[in-house]
Short mmCIF file of C-alpha atoms in Angstrom, two decimals:
data_model
loop_
_atom_site.label_atom_id
_atom_site.label_comp_id
_atom_site.label_asym_id
_atom_site.label_seq_id
_atom_site.Cartn_x
_atom_site.Cartn_y
_atom_site.Cartn_z
CA UNK M 26 16.14 5.81 12.88
CA UNK M 27 12.83 4.66 11.49
CA UNK M 28 9.95 7.12 11.74
CA UNK M 29 7.35 4.34 12.01
CA UNK M 30 6.65 2.33 15.17
CA UNK M 31 5.34 -0.43 12.92
CA UNK M 32 8.81 -1.14 11.49
CA UNK M 33 9.52 -4.14 13.69
CA UNK M 34 6.09 -5.65 13.25
CA UNK M 35 6.19 -5.18 9.48
CA UNK M 36 9.58 -6.88 9.35
CA UNK M 37 8.09 -9.80 11.25
CA UNK M 38 5.24 -10.15 8.77
CA UNK M 39 7.70 -10.17 5.87
CA UNK M 40 9.37 -13.22 7.35
CA UNK M 41 6.13 -15.20 7.35
CA UNK M 42 7.16 -17.45 4.47
CA UNK M 43 10.24 -18.57 6.41
CA UNK M 44 8.08 -19.73 9.30
CA UNK M 45 5.40 -21.61 7.37
CA UNK M 46 5.91 -24.79 9.37
CA UNK M 47 5.58 -22.90 12.65
CA UNK M 48 2.31 -21.36 11.49
CA UNK M 49 0.89 -24.72 10.50
CA UNK M 50 1.57 -26.06 13.99
CA UNK M 51 -0.07 -23.08 15.74
CA UNK M 52 -3.48 -23.81 17.15
CA UNK M 53 -6.30 -21.60 15.88
CA UNK M 54 -8.25 -22.19 19.07
CA UNK M 55 -5.49 -20.58 21.17
CA UNK M 56 -4.87 -17.59 18.94
CA UNK M 57 -8.47 -16.65 18.16
CA UNK M 58 -10.49 -15.92 21.29
CA UNK M 59 -14.10 -15.22 20.49
CA UNK M 60 -15.63 -11.79 20.89
CA UNK M 61 -17.76 -12.93 23.86
CA UNK M 62 -14.59 -13.41 25.91
CA UNK M 63 -13.42 -9.95 24.82
CA UNK M 64 -16.68 -8.45 26.04
CA UNK M 65 -16.31 -10.29 29.33
CA UNK M 66 -12.80 -8.87 29.78
CA UNK M 67 -14.13 -5.40 28.99
CA UNK M 68 -16.88 -5.69 31.61
CA UNK M 69 -14.29 -6.61 34.26
CA UNK M 70 -11.87 -3.85 33.22
CA UNK M 71 -9.11 -6.25 32.14
CA UNK M 72 -8.36 -4.53 28.83
CA UNK M 73 -4.81 -3.46 28.00
CA UNK M 74 -4.48 0.34 28.13
CA UNK M 75 -2.81 2.31 25.34
CA UNK M 76 -0.47 4.06 27.76
CA UNK M 77 1.12 3.29 31.10
CA UNK M 78 3.76 4.92 33.33
CA UNK M 79 7.36 3.98 32.63
CA UNK M 80 8.70 2.27 35.81
CA UNK M 81 12.05 4.07 35.47
CA UNK M 82 11.22 7.59 34.27
CA UNK M 83 7.65 7.80 35.54
CA UNK M 84 6.54 9.27 32.19
CA UNK M 85 3.83 7.70 30.06
CA UNK M 86 4.81 5.15 27.43
CA UNK M 87 2.35 4.95 24.50
CA UNK M 88 1.38 1.88 22.50
CA UNK M 89 -0.56 1.41 19.26
CA UNK M 90 -2.70 -1.74 18.90
CA UNK M 91 -2.08 -3.88 15.83
CA UNK M 92 -5.14 -6.08 15.37
CA UNK M 93 -4.42 -9.80 15.23
CA UNK M 94 -6.46 -11.35 12.43
CA UNK M 95 -4.48 -14.51 11.73
CA UNK M 96 -2.53 -17.03 13.82
CA UNK M 97 0.60 -15.94 11.96
CA UNK M 98 0.24 -12.40 13.32
CA UNK M 99 0.19 -13.61 16.91
CA UNK M 100 3.09 -16.01 16.39
CA UNK M 101 5.29 -13.30 14.92
CA UNK M 102 4.36 -10.82 17.62
CA UNK M 103 5.23 -13.31 20.36
CA UNK M 104 8.61 -13.97 18.79
CA UNK M 105 9.53 -10.33 19.32
CA UNK M 106 8.02 -10.03 22.77
CA UNK M 107 5.10 -7.71 22.01
CA UNK M 108 2.32 -7.72 24.60
CA UNK M 109 -0.83 -9.40 23.29
CA UNK M 110 -4.35 -9.12 24.62
CA UNK M 111 -7.73 -7.45 24.32
CA UNK M 112 -7.87 -3.66 24.05
CA UNK M 113 -10.22 -0.87 23.04
CA UNK M 114 -9.89 0.41 19.48
CA UNK M 115 -12.33 3.28 19.28
CA UNK M 116 -15.77 1.73 19.72
CA UNK M 117 -14.35 -1.72 18.93
CA UNK M 118 -12.79 -4.25 21.30
CA UNK M 119 -10.07 -6.19 19.51
CA UNK M 120 -7.35 -8.71 20.23
CA UNK M 121 -4.10 -6.99 19.34
CA UNK M 122 -0.35 -6.78 19.72
CA UNK M 123 0.67 -3.57 21.49
CA UNK M 124 3.40 -1.85 19.45
CA UNK M 125 5.46 0.79 21.32
CA UNK M 126 5.38 4.29 19.87
CA UNK M 127 9.09 4.75 20.53
CA UNK M 128 11.65 5.49 17.84
CA UNK M 129 13.50 2.61 16.22
CA UNK M 130 17.28 2.34 15.64
CA UNK M 131 19.54 -0.27 14.03
CA UNK M 132 22.67 -1.83 15.46
CA UNK M 133 25.83 -2.67 13.52
CA UNK M 134 24.29 -5.93 12.35
CA UNK M 135 21.17 -4.23 10.99
CA UNK M 136 18.90 -5.46 13.79
CA UNK M 137 16.17 -3.05 14.81
CA UNK M 138 15.43 -2.11 18.41
CA UNK M 139 13.39 0.50 20.26
CA UNK M 140 15.20 3.41 21.89
CA UNK M 141 14.19 5.73 24.71
CA UNK M 142 11.81 8.37 23.37
CA UNK M 143 10.25 11.34 25.24
CA UNK M 144 6.63 10.81 26.18
CA UNK M 145 5.53 13.88 24.19
CA UNK M 146 6.96 12.45 20.96
CA UNK M 147 5.39 9.06 21.67
CA UNK M 148 2.02 10.72 22.15
CA UNK M 149 2.37 12.65 18.88
CA UNK M 150 3.19 9.46 17.01
CA UNK M 151 0.27 7.69 18.68
CA UNK M 152 -2.21 10.41 17.62
CA UNK M 153 -0.81 10.52 14.08
CA UNK M 154 -1.25 6.77 13.60
CA UNK M 155 -4.61 6.48 15.35
CA UNK M 156 -6.01 9.58 13.63
CA UNK M 157 -7.08 7.74 10.47
CA UNK M 158 -8.87 5.05 12.47
CA UNK M 159 -10.69 7.66 14.56
CA UNK M 160 -11.83 9.48 11.40
CA UNK M 161 -13.11 6.25 9.84
CA UNK M 162 -15.01 5.31 12.99
CA UNK M 163 -16.52 8.79 13.33
CA UNK M 164 -17.61 8.60 9.68
CA UNK M 165 -19.18 5.20 10.33
CA UNK M 166 -21.08 6.61 13.28
CA UNK M 167 -22.35 9.58 11.27
CA UNK M 168 -23.25 7.54 8.18
CA UNK M 169 -26.30 6.04 9.86
CA UNK M 170 -27.50 9.22 11.58
CA UNK M 171 -30.74 10.93 10.58
CA UNK M 172 -30.95 14.28 8.81
CA UNK M 173 -32.52 16.93 11.03
CA UNK M 174 -33.18 20.70 10.66
CA UNK M 175 -30.09 22.81 11.26
CA UNK M 176 -32.05 25.85 12.43
CA UNK M 177 -31.11 27.90 9.34
CA UNK M 178 -33.53 26.46 6.81
CA UNK M 179 -31.32 23.49 5.88
CA UNK M 180 -30.60 20.04 7.22
CA UNK M 181 -27.67 18.39 8.94
CA UNK M 182 -26.67 14.99 10.23
CA UNK M 183 -27.84 14.35 13.74
CA UNK M 184 -24.70 14.61 15.94
CA UNK M 185 -23.63 11.74 18.16
CA UNK M 186 -22.96 14.11 21.08
CA UNK M 187 -24.08 17.61 22.08
CA UNK M 188 -22.56 20.18 24.49
CA UNK M 189 -23.48 19.65 28.13
CA UNK M 190 -25.28 22.80 29.38
CA UNK M 191 -24.24 22.03 32.98
CA UNK M 192 -20.55 21.62 32.15
CA UNK M 193 -18.17 23.77 34.19
CA UNK M 194 -14.40 23.74 33.51
CA UNK M 195 -12.66 21.90 36.32
CA UNK M 196 -15.90 20.30 37.49
CA UNK M 197 -16.95 16.65 37.49
CA UNK M 198 -19.56 16.93 34.73
CA UNK M 199 -18.74 15.69 31.19
CA UNK M 200 -18.22 18.30 28.50
CA UNK M 201 -20.59 16.57 26.05
CA UNK M 202 -23.57 14.25 26.32
CA UNK M 203 -24.43 11.31 24.03
CA UNK M 204 -27.62 11.49 21.97
CA UNK M 205 -30.03 8.57 22.03
CA UNK M 206 -32.60 7.86 19.33
CA UNK M 207 -35.04 6.71 22.02
CA UNK M 208 -37.57 9.47 22.63
CA UNK M 209 -36.10 11.69 19.89
CA UNK M 210 -38.44 14.49 18.78
CA UNK M 211 -37.70 13.68 15.15
CA UNK M 212 -38.45 9.96 15.40
CA UNK M 213 -42.21 10.31 14.58
CA UNK M 214 -41.32 12.44 11.54
CA UNK M 215 -38.74 9.92 10.39
CA UNK M 216 -41.18 7.02 10.72
CA UNK M 217 -43.89 8.91 8.81
CA UNK M 218 -41.71 10.27 5.99
CA UNK M 219 -39.20 7.55 5.22
CA UNK M 220 -41.56 4.76 4.17
CA UNK M 221 -41.40 4.31 0.40
CA UNK M 222 -44.00 2.27 -1.47
CA UNK M 223 -42.96 0.94 -4.87
CA UNK M 224 -45.51 0.15 -7.56
CA UNK M 225 -45.66 -0.27 -11.33
CA UNK M 226 -48.10 0.70 -14.03
CA UNK M 227 -48.68 -2.75 -15.45
CA UNK M 228 -52.29 -3.61 -16.13
CA UNK M 229 -54.30 -6.77 -16.72
CA UNK M 230 -56.57 -7.45 -19.68
CA UNK M 231 -60.14 -7.63 -18.44
CA UNK M 232 -61.06 -10.67 -20.55
CA UNK M 233 -57.88 -12.71 -20.87
CA UNK M 234 -56.14 -11.63 -17.67
CA UNK M 235 -52.84 -11.14 -19.54
CA UNK M 236 -50.37 -8.71 -18.02
CA UNK M 237 -49.81 -5.63 -20.15
CA UNK M 238 -46.38 -4.15 -19.44
CA UNK M 239 -45.87 -0.42 -19.27
CA UNK M 240 -42.72 1.42 -20.22
CA UNK M 241 -42.37 5.14 -19.61
CA UNK M 242 -41.59 7.34 -22.59
CA UNK M 243 -37.87 8.10 -22.81
CA UNK M 244 -37.20 11.82 -22.24
CA UNK M 245 -35.97 13.79 -25.26
CA UNK M 246 -32.62 14.52 -23.59
CA UNK M 247 -32.05 10.95 -22.44
CA UNK M 248 -29.59 10.12 -25.23
CA UNK M 249 -27.88 13.51 -25.50
CA UNK M 250 -24.60 12.15 -24.11
CA UNK M 251 -24.52 9.45 -26.80
CA UNK M 252 -25.15 12.04 -29.50
CA UNK M 253 -22.34 14.19 -28.17
CA UNK M 254 -19.92 11.26 -28.20
CA UNK M 255 -20.82 10.58 -31.85
CA UNK M 256 -20.63 14.21 -32.97
CA UNK M 257 -17.36 15.07 -31.22
CA UNK M 258 -15.05 13.01 -33.48
CA UNK M 259 -17.12 14.07 -36.50
CA UNK M 260 -16.53 17.73 -35.65
CA UNK M 261 -12.78 17.13 -35.20
CA UNK M 262 -12.68 15.50 -38.66
CA UNK M 263 -14.56 18.50 -40.06
CA UNK M 264 -11.98 20.87 -38.54
CA UNK M 265 -9.18 18.74 -40.00
CA UNK M 266 -10.51 19.37 -43.52
CA UNK M 267 -11.22 23.09 -43.04
CA UNK M 268 -8.50 24.30 -40.66
CA UNK M 269 -5.89 21.60 -39.87
CA UNK M 270 -3.95 23.94 -37.55
CA UNK M 271 -6.93 23.97 -35.17
CA UNK M 272 -7.30 20.18 -34.84
CA UNK M 273 -5.23 19.98 -31.63
CA UNK M 274 -7.31 22.56 -29.78
CA UNK M 275 -10.59 21.15 -31.14
CA UNK M 276 -9.66 17.69 -29.89
CA UNK M 277 -8.79 19.02 -26.42
CA UNK M 278 -11.95 21.13 -26.09
CA UNK M 279 -14.27 18.32 -27.19
CA UNK M 280 -12.70 16.21 -24.44
CA UNK M 281 -13.80 18.94 -22.00
CA UNK M 282 -10.39 20.42 -21.21
CA UNK M 283 -10.45 24.12 -20.36
CA UNK M 284 -8.83 26.63 -22.72
CA UNK M 285 -5.94 27.28 -20.32
CA UNK M 286 -5.30 23.57 -19.74
CA UNK M 287 -5.44 22.88 -23.48
CA UNK M 288 -3.00 25.73 -24.18
CA UNK M 289 -0.57 24.41 -21.59
CA UNK M 290 -0.73 20.87 -22.92
CA UNK M 291 -0.36 22.03 -26.54
CA UNK M 292 2.50 24.37 -25.65
CA UNK M 293 0.84 27.52 -27.04
CA UNK M 294 0.06 30.86 -25.35
CA UNK M 295 -3.36 31.22 -23.73
CA UNK M 296 -4.11 34.22 -25.93
CA UNK M 297 -3.42 32.14 -29.02
CA UNK M 298 -5.76 29.44 -27.73
CA UNK M 299 -8.39 32.14 -27.20
CA UNK M 300 -8.21 33.40 -30.79
CA UNK M 301 -8.26 29.83 -32.11
CA UNK M 302 -11.30 29.08 -29.98
CA UNK M 303 -13.16 31.98 -31.63
CA UNK M 304 -12.40 30.47 -35.04
CA UNK M 305 -13.59 27.06 -33.79
CA UNK M 306 -16.92 28.56 -32.76
CA UNK M 307 -17.57 29.71 -36.33
CA UNK M 308 -16.61 26.29 -37.65
CA UNK M 309 -18.86 24.63 -35.06
CA UNK M 310 -21.89 26.68 -36.17
CA UNK M 311 -21.18 25.76 -39.79
CA UNK M 312 -20.80 22.09 -38.81
CA UNK M 313 -24.10 22.02 -36.88
CA UNK M 314 -25.97 23.77 -39.72
CA UNK M 315 -24.90 21.12 -42.20
CA UNK M 316 -24.81 17.89 -40.18
CA UNK M 317 -27.59 15.42 -39.54
CA UNK M 318 -28.22 14.73 -35.85
CA UNK M 319 -30.05 11.40 -35.39
#
């Protein structure tokens, strides 16, 4: 049995090259309905649900939407009998093929087919597959939220929903309430403190009117990383002439490996690496006292 409910749909996509002529004949107008029609379906409640009662067992059957982005996707889905239509996908409304969350088996000829699967397992598979999409959509919602005080001296992202103070378990009130930016107490602060004005320090000659450019003085530590990259191989060469047995550890440490990691990679005990590191410190001081640092 396949553990993925996408197995059949993936196998259909792999056969796309064999159906090139069919795809060329498909009409883009029929397979791509514009988003306005999707919104109209949503307003009338004609969206395909992600679960529905099984007519035989009475238990819920779960379906995962596979978004249709190309005419080939819809053609392949129709060949296998998947239901196609508009459905909700988090905060998005998409045109999709509804893939059952049931387990998949193979017959003697290697053909795949769905088998009866308990509703609980279907639901687990549905949540596992949809979980990544939900996380991405939640992250997208939070990415544009303002930073507000967290009540403990720090800041936090403004939540999209807050607990409903009137919620009672078993009642008809929602557990959380959405937050709107309209009328937010922090909106005046945001407007006043998030406007950035850029300027430069160029000046104009009073007589000629020529622009005089200005360049800020480079900080002393600006090029320290470049100096380090030049000195590191020079120090390793210095160690090679004074203590060749320490070259391996010197090379690892200058590449910012820890002593324990370097010992493991060099195949020596950590205690040995520690004693060698002490010797390298003395060599480093001698190297720095006698080298020229540009």
